[in-house]
Short mmCIF file of C-alpha atoms in Angstrom, two decimals:
data_model
loop_
_atom_site.label_atom_id
_atom_site.label_comp_id
_atom_site.label_asym_id
_atom_site.label_seq_id
_atom_site.Cartn_x
_atom_site.Cartn_y
_atom_site.Cartn_z
CA UNK Z 1 0.00 0.00 0.00
CA UNK Z 2 1.43 3.42 -0.92
CA UNK Z 3 1.50 6.34 1.47
CA UNK Z 4 -0.91 8.29 -0.75
CA UNK Z 5 -3.59 5.73 0.04
CA UNK Z 6 -3.29 6.19 3.79
CA UNK Z 7 -5.62 8.64 5.46
CA UNK Z 8 -4.20 11.00 8.05
CA UNK Z 9 -5.31 10.03 11.57
CA UNK Z 10 -7.79 11.91 13.69
CA UNK Z 11 -6.68 13.19 17.07
CA UNK Z 12 -3.08 13.24 18.36
CA UNK Z 13 -0.59 11.69 15.95
CA UNK Z 14 1.37 8.78 17.43
CA UNK Z 15 4.55 7.02 16.44
CA UNK Z 16 2.45 4.12 15.19
CA UNK Z 17 0.65 6.50 12.83
CA UNK Z 18 3.97 7.69 11.41
CA UNK Z 19 5.20 4.11 11.01
CA UNK Z 20 1.97 3.06 9.25
CA UNK Z 21 2.10 6.08 6.92
CA UNK Z 22 5.78 5.55 6.02
CA UNK Z 23 5.43 1.77 5.74
CA UNK Z 24 8.08 1.04 8.37
CA UNK Z 25 8.22 -0.29 11.92
CA UNK Z 26 7.82 1.91 14.99
CA UNK Z 27 11.43 1.05 15.88
CA UNK Z 28 12.63 2.66 12.65
CA UNK Z 29 10.61 5.80 13.45
CA UNK Z 30 12.26 5.84 16.89
CA UNK Z 31 15.73 5.60 15.35
CA UNK Z 32 14.99 8.54 13.06
CA UNK Z 33 13.45 10.72 15.80
CA UNK Z 34 16.21 10.00 18.34
CA UNK Z 35 19.10 9.89 15.91
CA UNK Z 36 19.89 6.27 16.71
CA UNK Z 37 21.02 4.00 18.19
CA UNK Z 38 20.78 2.14 14.86
CA UNK Z 39 21.44 3.72 11.48
CA UNK Z 40 18.59 4.09 9.00
CA UNK Z 41 19.03 4.04 5.23
CA UNK Z 42 18.79 7.57 3.76
CA UNK Z 43 15.79 6.66 1.59
CA UNK Z 44 13.92 5.17 4.56
CA UNK Z 45 14.77 8.15 6.75
CA UNK Z 46 13.45 10.47 4.05
CA UNK Z 47 10.13 8.57 4.02
CA UNK Z 48 9.85 8.82 7.80
CA UNK Z 49 10.67 12.53 7.81
CA UNK Z 50 8.08 13.12 5.09
CA UNK Z 51 5.46 11.24 7.14
CA UNK Z 52 6.35 13.30 10.21
CA UNK Z 53 5.96 16.51 8.20
CA UNK Z 54 2.64 15.57 6.60
CA UNK Z 55 1.05 14.17 9.76
CA UNK Z 56 2.42 16.90 12.00
CA UNK Z 57 3.90 14.44 14.46
CA UNK Z 58 5.48 15.89 17.62
CA UNK Z 59 7.44 13.57 19.94
CA UNK Z 60 6.27 13.44 23.54
CA UNK Z 61 9.12 15.21 25.31
CA UNK Z 62 8.14 13.97 28.76
CA UNK Z 63 7.96 10.33 27.69
CA UNK Z 64 11.21 10.65 25.79
CA UNK Z 65 12.95 12.18 28.82
CA UNK Z 66 11.69 9.38 31.07
CA UNK Z 67 13.01 6.76 28.68
CA UNK Z 68 16.38 8.44 28.12
CA UNK Z 69 16.85 9.47 31.76
CA UNK Z 70 17.34 13.10 30.67
CA UNK Z 71 15.16 16.12 30.09
CA UNK Z 72 17.74 17.59 27.72
CA UNK Z 73 17.25 20.79 29.72
CA UNK Z 74 19.54 22.92 31.84
CA UNK Z 75 18.59 25.72 34.21
CA UNK Z 76 20.23 29.12 34.39
CA UNK Z 77 19.93 31.44 37.40
CA UNK Z 78 21.11 35.03 36.84
CA UNK Z 79 20.60 38.18 38.93
CA UNK Z 80 18.78 40.34 36.37
CA UNK Z 81 18.09 39.62 32.70
CA UNK Z 82 17.11 43.27 32.12
CA UNK Z 83 20.79 44.16 32.61
CA UNK Z 84 22.44 44.07 29.15
CA UNK Z 85 25.48 42.20 30.50
CA UNK Z 86 23.37 39.42 32.04
CA UNK Z 87 21.11 39.35 28.98
CA UNK Z 88 24.11 38.75 26.73
CA UNK Z 89 25.56 36.14 29.08
CA UNK Z 90 22.20 34.34 29.25
CA UNK Z 91 21.92 34.36 25.46
CA UNK Z 92 25.45 32.94 25.17
CA UNK Z 93 24.58 30.10 27.57
CA UNK Z 94 21.41 29.38 25.58
CA UNK Z 95 23.38 29.14 22.32
CA UNK Z 96 26.03 26.87 23.86
CA UNK Z 97 23.30 24.61 25.30
CA UNK Z 98 21.36 24.46 22.03
CA UNK Z 99 24.48 23.42 20.15
CA UNK Z 100 24.52 20.33 22.37
CA UNK Z 101 20.80 19.63 22.00
CA UNK Z 102 19.72 21.13 25.32
CA UNK Z 103 16.94 23.63 26.01
CA UNK Z 104 17.41 26.39 28.59
CA UNK Z 105 15.19 27.40 31.51
CA UNK Z 106 16.12 30.97 32.43
CA UNK Z 107 15.30 32.35 35.88
CA UNK Z 108 16.00 35.69 37.55
CA UNK Z 109 16.96 35.97 41.21
CA UNK Z 110 16.31 39.73 41.14
CA UNK Z 111 19.52 40.11 43.15
CA UNK Z 112 17.89 38.38 46.13
CA UNK Z 113 19.39 35.38 47.88
CA UNK Z 114 15.98 33.92 48.82
CA UNK Z 115 14.89 34.02 45.17
CA UNK Z 116 18.14 32.39 44.08
CA UNK Z 117 17.64 29.51 46.51
CA UNK Z 118 14.00 29.07 45.47
CA UNK Z 119 14.93 28.87 41.80
CA UNK Z 120 17.58 26.24 42.49
CA UNK Z 121 15.02 24.10 44.35
CA UNK Z 122 12.43 24.56 41.58
CA UNK Z 123 14.89 23.61 38.86
CA UNK Z 124 15.90 20.52 40.82
CA UNK Z 125 12.22 19.55 41.17
CA UNK Z 126 11.89 19.81 37.38
CA UNK Z 127 14.76 17.32 37.10
CA UNK Z 128 16.86 19.46 34.80
CA UNK Z 129 20.14 17.93 33.70
CA UNK Z 130 22.16 20.66 35.39
CA UNK Z 131 22.19 24.21 36.70
CA UNK Z 132 24.37 27.16 35.72
CA UNK Z 133 24.37 29.63 38.60
CA UNK Z 134 25.46 33.26 38.44
CA UNK Z 135 25.02 33.95 42.12
CA UNK Z 136 24.09 37.22 43.80
CA UNK Z 137 26.72 36.34 46.40
CA UNK Z 138 30.45 36.72 46.00
CA UNK Z 139 30.72 33.45 47.93
CA UNK Z 140 27.44 31.62 47.13
CA UNK Z 141 25.59 29.27 49.45
CA UNK Z 142 26.70 25.96 47.98
CA UNK Z 143 24.51 23.90 50.33
CA UNK Z 144 21.54 24.58 48.06
CA UNK Z 145 23.42 23.13 45.10
CA UNK Z 146 24.68 20.15 47.11
CA UNK Z 147 21.15 19.48 48.32
CA UNK Z 148 19.75 19.67 44.79
CA UNK Z 149 21.88 16.66 43.78
CA UNK Z 150 22.21 17.84 40.20
CA UNK Z 151 25.38 18.88 38.35
CA UNK Z 152 26.09 22.58 38.72
CA UNK Z 153 28.52 25.18 37.41
CA UNK Z 154 29.18 28.57 38.97
CA UNK Z 155 29.26 31.22 36.24
CA UNK Z 156 30.92 34.64 36.49
CA UNK Z 157 32.56 33.36 39.66
CA UNK Z 158 35.82 34.89 40.79
CA UNK Z 159 37.37 32.19 42.97
CA UNK Z 160 37.78 28.45 43.45
CA UNK Z 161 34.73 26.64 44.85
CA UNK Z 162 35.87 23.17 46.06
CA UNK Z 163 33.83 20.39 44.47
CA UNK Z 164 32.31 22.63 41.81
CA UNK Z 165 33.18 23.71 38.31
CA UNK Z 166 33.39 27.48 38.15
CA UNK Z 167 34.04 30.00 35.40
CA UNK Z 168 35.04 33.63 35.73
CA UNK Z 169 37.63 36.32 35.17
CA UNK Z 170 40.39 37.85 37.26
CA UNK Z 171 38.44 40.81 38.65
CA UNK Z 172 41.47 42.35 40.32
CA UNK Z 173 43.63 42.25 37.20
CA UNK Z 174 40.82 43.71 35.10
CA UNK Z 175 40.23 46.58 37.52
CA UNK Z 176 43.93 47.36 37.59
CA UNK Z 177 43.92 47.66 33.80
CA UNK Z 178 41.23 50.33 33.95
CA UNK Z 179 42.69 52.29 36.87
CA UNK Z 180 46.21 52.20 35.44
CA UNK Z 181 44.80 53.61 32.21
CA UNK Z 182 43.21 56.48 34.13
CA UNK Z 183 46.52 57.08 35.93
CA UNK Z 184 48.18 57.21 32.52
CA UNK Z 185 45.94 60.17 31.71
CA UNK Z 186 47.50 62.03 34.63
CA UNK Z 187 44.77 61.51 37.22
CA UNK Z 188 45.95 61.39 40.81
CA UNK Z 189 42.56 61.36 42.57
CA UNK Z 190 40.56 58.39 41.30
CA UNK Z 191 37.32 57.44 43.03
CA UNK Z 192 35.45 54.14 43.01
CA UNK Z 193 31.73 53.44 42.55
CA UNK Z 194 31.57 49.94 44.02
CA UNK Z 195 28.63 47.54 43.80
CA UNK Z 196 27.26 45.68 46.81
CA UNK Z 197 26.94 41.88 46.91
CA UNK Z 198 24.35 40.01 48.97
CA UNK Z 199 27.02 38.79 51.38
CA UNK Z 200 29.04 42.05 51.47
CA UNK Z 201 32.25 40.13 50.75
CA UNK Z 202 35.33 41.90 49.39
CA UNK Z 203 35.34 42.20 45.60
CA UNK Z 204 38.41 41.85 43.40
CA UNK Z 205 37.51 45.04 41.53
CA UNK Z 206 37.94 47.06 44.70
CA UNK Z 207 41.23 45.35 45.44
CA UNK Z 208 42.45 46.05 41.90
CA UNK Z 209 41.56 49.72 42.26
CA UNK Z 210 43.49 49.98 45.55
CA UNK Z 211 46.55 48.12 44.31
CA UNK Z 212 46.82 50.16 41.12
CA UNK Z 213 46.80 53.37 43.15
CA UNK Z 214 49.27 52.03 45.72
CA UNK Z 215 51.64 50.81 42.97
CA UNK Z 216 51.61 54.31 41.49
CA UNK Z 217 52.28 55.91 44.88
CA UNK Z 218 48.86 57.57 44.90
CA UNK Z 219 46.42 57.93 47.80
CA UNK Z 220 43.22 55.92 47.77
CA UNK Z 221 40.45 58.14 46.43
CA UNK Z 222 36.87 58.45 47.68
CA UNK Z 223 34.66 55.35 47.55
CA UNK Z 224 30.88 55.05 47.36
CA UNK Z 225 29.02 51.73 47.63
CA UNK Z 226 25.62 51.08 46.08
CA UNK Z 227 23.86 48.69 43.69
CA UNK Z 228 25.52 47.36 40.54
CA UNK Z 229 22.67 48.86 38.48
CA UNK Z 230 21.95 52.30 36.99
CA UNK Z 231 20.24 53.72 40.12
CA UNK Z 232 23.17 52.46 42.18
CA UNK Z 233 25.66 54.22 39.94
CA UNK Z 234 23.59 57.40 39.98
CA UNK Z 235 23.42 57.43 43.80
CA UNK Z 236 27.11 56.56 44.18
CA UNK Z 237 27.99 59.29 41.67
CA UNK Z 238 26.05 61.91 43.61
CA UNK Z 239 27.97 61.06 46.78
CA UNK Z 240 31.34 61.02 45.03
CA UNK Z 241 30.68 64.41 43.42
CA UNK Z 242 29.68 65.86 46.80
CA UNK Z 243 32.89 64.67 48.48
CA UNK Z 244 35.31 67.29 49.81
CA UNK Z 245 38.07 65.68 47.72
CA UNK Z 246 35.97 65.29 44.57
CA UNK Z 247 37.79 62.90 42.21
CA UNK Z 248 38.89 63.86 38.71
CA UNK Z 249 38.30 60.27 37.54
CA UNK Z 250 35.99 57.47 38.66
CA UNK Z 251 36.16 53.72 38.12
CA UNK Z 252 32.72 52.05 38.23
CA UNK Z 253 32.49 48.35 39.05
CA UNK Z 254 29.88 47.73 36.32
CA UNK Z 255 28.79 49.34 33.06
CA UNK Z 256 25.30 49.91 34.42
CA UNK Z 257 26.73 51.82 37.37
CA UNK Z 258 28.72 53.91 34.91
CA UNK Z 259 25.56 54.77 32.96
CA UNK Z 260 23.95 56.08 36.15
CA UNK Z 261 27.18 57.86 36.98
CA UNK Z 262 27.17 59.69 33.63
CA UNK Z 263 23.75 61.12 34.47
CA UNK Z 264 24.86 62.26 37.92
CA UNK Z 265 27.89 64.01 36.41
CA UNK Z 266 25.80 65.79 33.77
CA UNK Z 267 23.21 66.89 36.32
CA UNK Z 268 26.04 68.41 38.36
CA UNK Z 269 26.93 70.60 35.39
CA UNK Z 270 30.13 68.71 34.68
CA UNK Z 271 31.30 66.97 31.52
CA UNK Z 272 32.95 63.65 30.73
CA UNK Z 273 35.88 63.38 30.23
CA UNK Z 274 36.89 67.08 30.50
CA UNK Z 275 35.90 67.48 34.16
CA UNK Z 276 35.71 63.83 35.23
CA UNK Z 277 37.00 60.76 33.38
CA UNK Z 278 35.12 57.48 33.71
CA UNK Z 279 36.00 53.81 33.18
CA UNK Z 280 33.90 50.77 34.02
CA UNK Z 281 33.77 46.96 34.11
CA UNK Z 282 31.84 44.33 32.08
CA UNK Z 283 32.02 45.24 28.39
CA UNK Z 284 28.26 45.27 27.71
CA UNK Z 285 26.83 46.62 24.46
CA UNK Z 286 25.40 49.60 26.35
CA UNK Z 287 28.93 50.78 27.13
CA UNK Z 288 29.62 51.13 23.43
CA UNK Z 289 26.50 53.21 22.75
CA UNK Z 290 26.46 55.51 25.79
CA UNK Z 291 27.56 59.12 25.35
CA UNK Z 292 30.39 59.44 25.61
CA UNK Z 293 31.15 55.79 24.88
CA UNK Z 294 32.58 54.07 27.93
CA UNK Z 295 36.09 52.79 28.32
CA UNK Z 296 35.40 49.43 29.91
CA UNK Z 297 37.01 46.16 30.98
CA UNK Z 298 35.41 43.56 28.72
CA UNK Z 299 34.64 40.06 29.95
CA UNK Z 300 34.78 37.26 27.31
CA UNK Z 301 31.11 36.35 27.64
CA UNK Z 302 30.90 33.78 24.84
CA UNK Z 303 34.01 31.91 25.96
CA UNK Z 304 32.76 31.84 29.56
CA UNK Z 305 29.35 30.52 28.55
CA UNK Z 306 30.90 27.85 26.34
CA UNK Z 307 33.17 26.68 29.16
CA UNK Z 308 30.30 26.55 31.65
CA UNK Z 309 27.98 24.50 29.43
CA UNK Z 310 30.83 22.21 28.33
CA UNK Z 311 31.67 21.45 31.96
CA UNK Z 312 28.00 20.78 32.72
CA UNK Z 313 26.66 18.72 29.81
CA UNK Z 314 29.37 18.82 27.18
CA UNK Z 315 32.68 17.26 26.38
CA UNK Z 316 34.26 18.23 29.73
CA UNK Z 317 31.48 17.01 32.03
CA UNK Z 318 33.39 13.96 33.27
CA UNK Z 319 36.54 15.86 34.16
CA UNK Z 320 37.41 16.71 37.80
CA UNK Z 321 35.89 20.04 38.92
CA UNK Z 322 38.11 23.06 38.29
CA UNK Z 323 38.07 26.83 38.19
CA UNK Z 324 38.45 28.36 34.73
CA UNK Z 325 39.81 31.93 34.68
CA UNK Z 326 39.56 33.98 31.50
CA UNK Z 327 41.52 37.15 30.71
CA UNK Z 328 39.77 40.50 30.35
CA UNK Z 329 40.46 43.17 27.76
CA UNK Z 330 40.39 46.95 28.11
CA UNK Z 331 38.14 48.53 25.48
CA UNK Z 332 39.33 52.10 25.16
CA UNK Z 333 36.72 54.69 24.13
CA UNK Z 334 36.04 58.35 24.82
CA UNK Z 335 34.93 58.46 28.49
CA UNK Z 336 38.52 58.23 29.77
CA UNK Z 337 39.79 61.11 27.62
CA UNK Z 338 41.11 59.13 24.68
CA UNK Z 339 40.12 60.50 21.26
#
C-alpha cells in the first residue's frame, strides 16, 4: 500500500501513525526521531521525515525524557536579565546549550538570595540535567546546590569553589587595567563606585583599584558603595561628586553603574571626560552606545558561557571540577579622555 492511500489520523498523531504512513516499523521511526542508536538508510529516513511533516507528528518530550533518563534541559539562574550584560551572558549560555541539543530554563533571582535559593530548588524539582548559577553572592551558598543533587557550574565566579566547576575572570587584574589607564591620563585622585553583593564580601575590583593606586604611589580616592545597576551608579555618583576631595576620575564596578554615573555628572553641570574621566567593568553593548562611549574592561562572555555549558553537559562534564579563569580586555573609548 502506498503512502498516498493512507488517510491522516484523527486526534493526536502517534509514532504508530507515522510508522503506518511511512510503511516502516515503529522502531525505525524511533531511530529517526532519536538519531539512533541504529542507522537508518537515507531513503527510509526520508520517508519517515516526510510522514512526520505531513502528519504533523510531535514527539512526547516527557515520555522521551523518562526513557532516556534526561530532560535535555539545563537551568540558568542570573541576577537580572534586564541588565544588558546578564542578557548577553544568558543568550550565550542558551546558544552553547542548544548546540549540544539542550533547552534552557532561564530564571532571575532579582539580586535576592531567597529568590536564588528558590529557583535552584524549583529547577531541581523539574529534574533538569544541570544548573548554571550566576550567584548574587560573591561566595554563594553551595549547600543549596549540594542538596539539589544535580550537576552545577558557577558562572561569572571569581574564585575556586571546592567540588564545583566554576568559570570567571580575574576581577582584580581587570580593575587594575582600567585604573592604570586612568593614571596614565595624569589623574591622581581616582574614586570608586563599588557595587554591593548580597554577602558584602570583598570584591576583586575594589582590590584592583586599591593596588593600582598604591603601585603608582597615589592615595586611595573616595569610595561610594551602592547597587551594581543604573540607580546604584547614579546614587554613588552623587555622593562622590559631593565629596570634599571630589575625584577627577571614577572607576565604576559595572557598566550599568557607569551609565547612572554619567547622568549624575551631567546633572552636576560637569562633563565627561573634561571634568571627570570614567571607566567601568563588564564590556556590555550599552557601554559602546552611551555618550560618551565608555572605556570598559570587557569580559569574554561567549568563551565563559561555552566553558560553563561544556563542563555541565558537554565534552568536559566527566573531568574533575576546576576553576576556569579567562583574561579580560580593556576597550578604550572616549569616556577616559582618549580621542
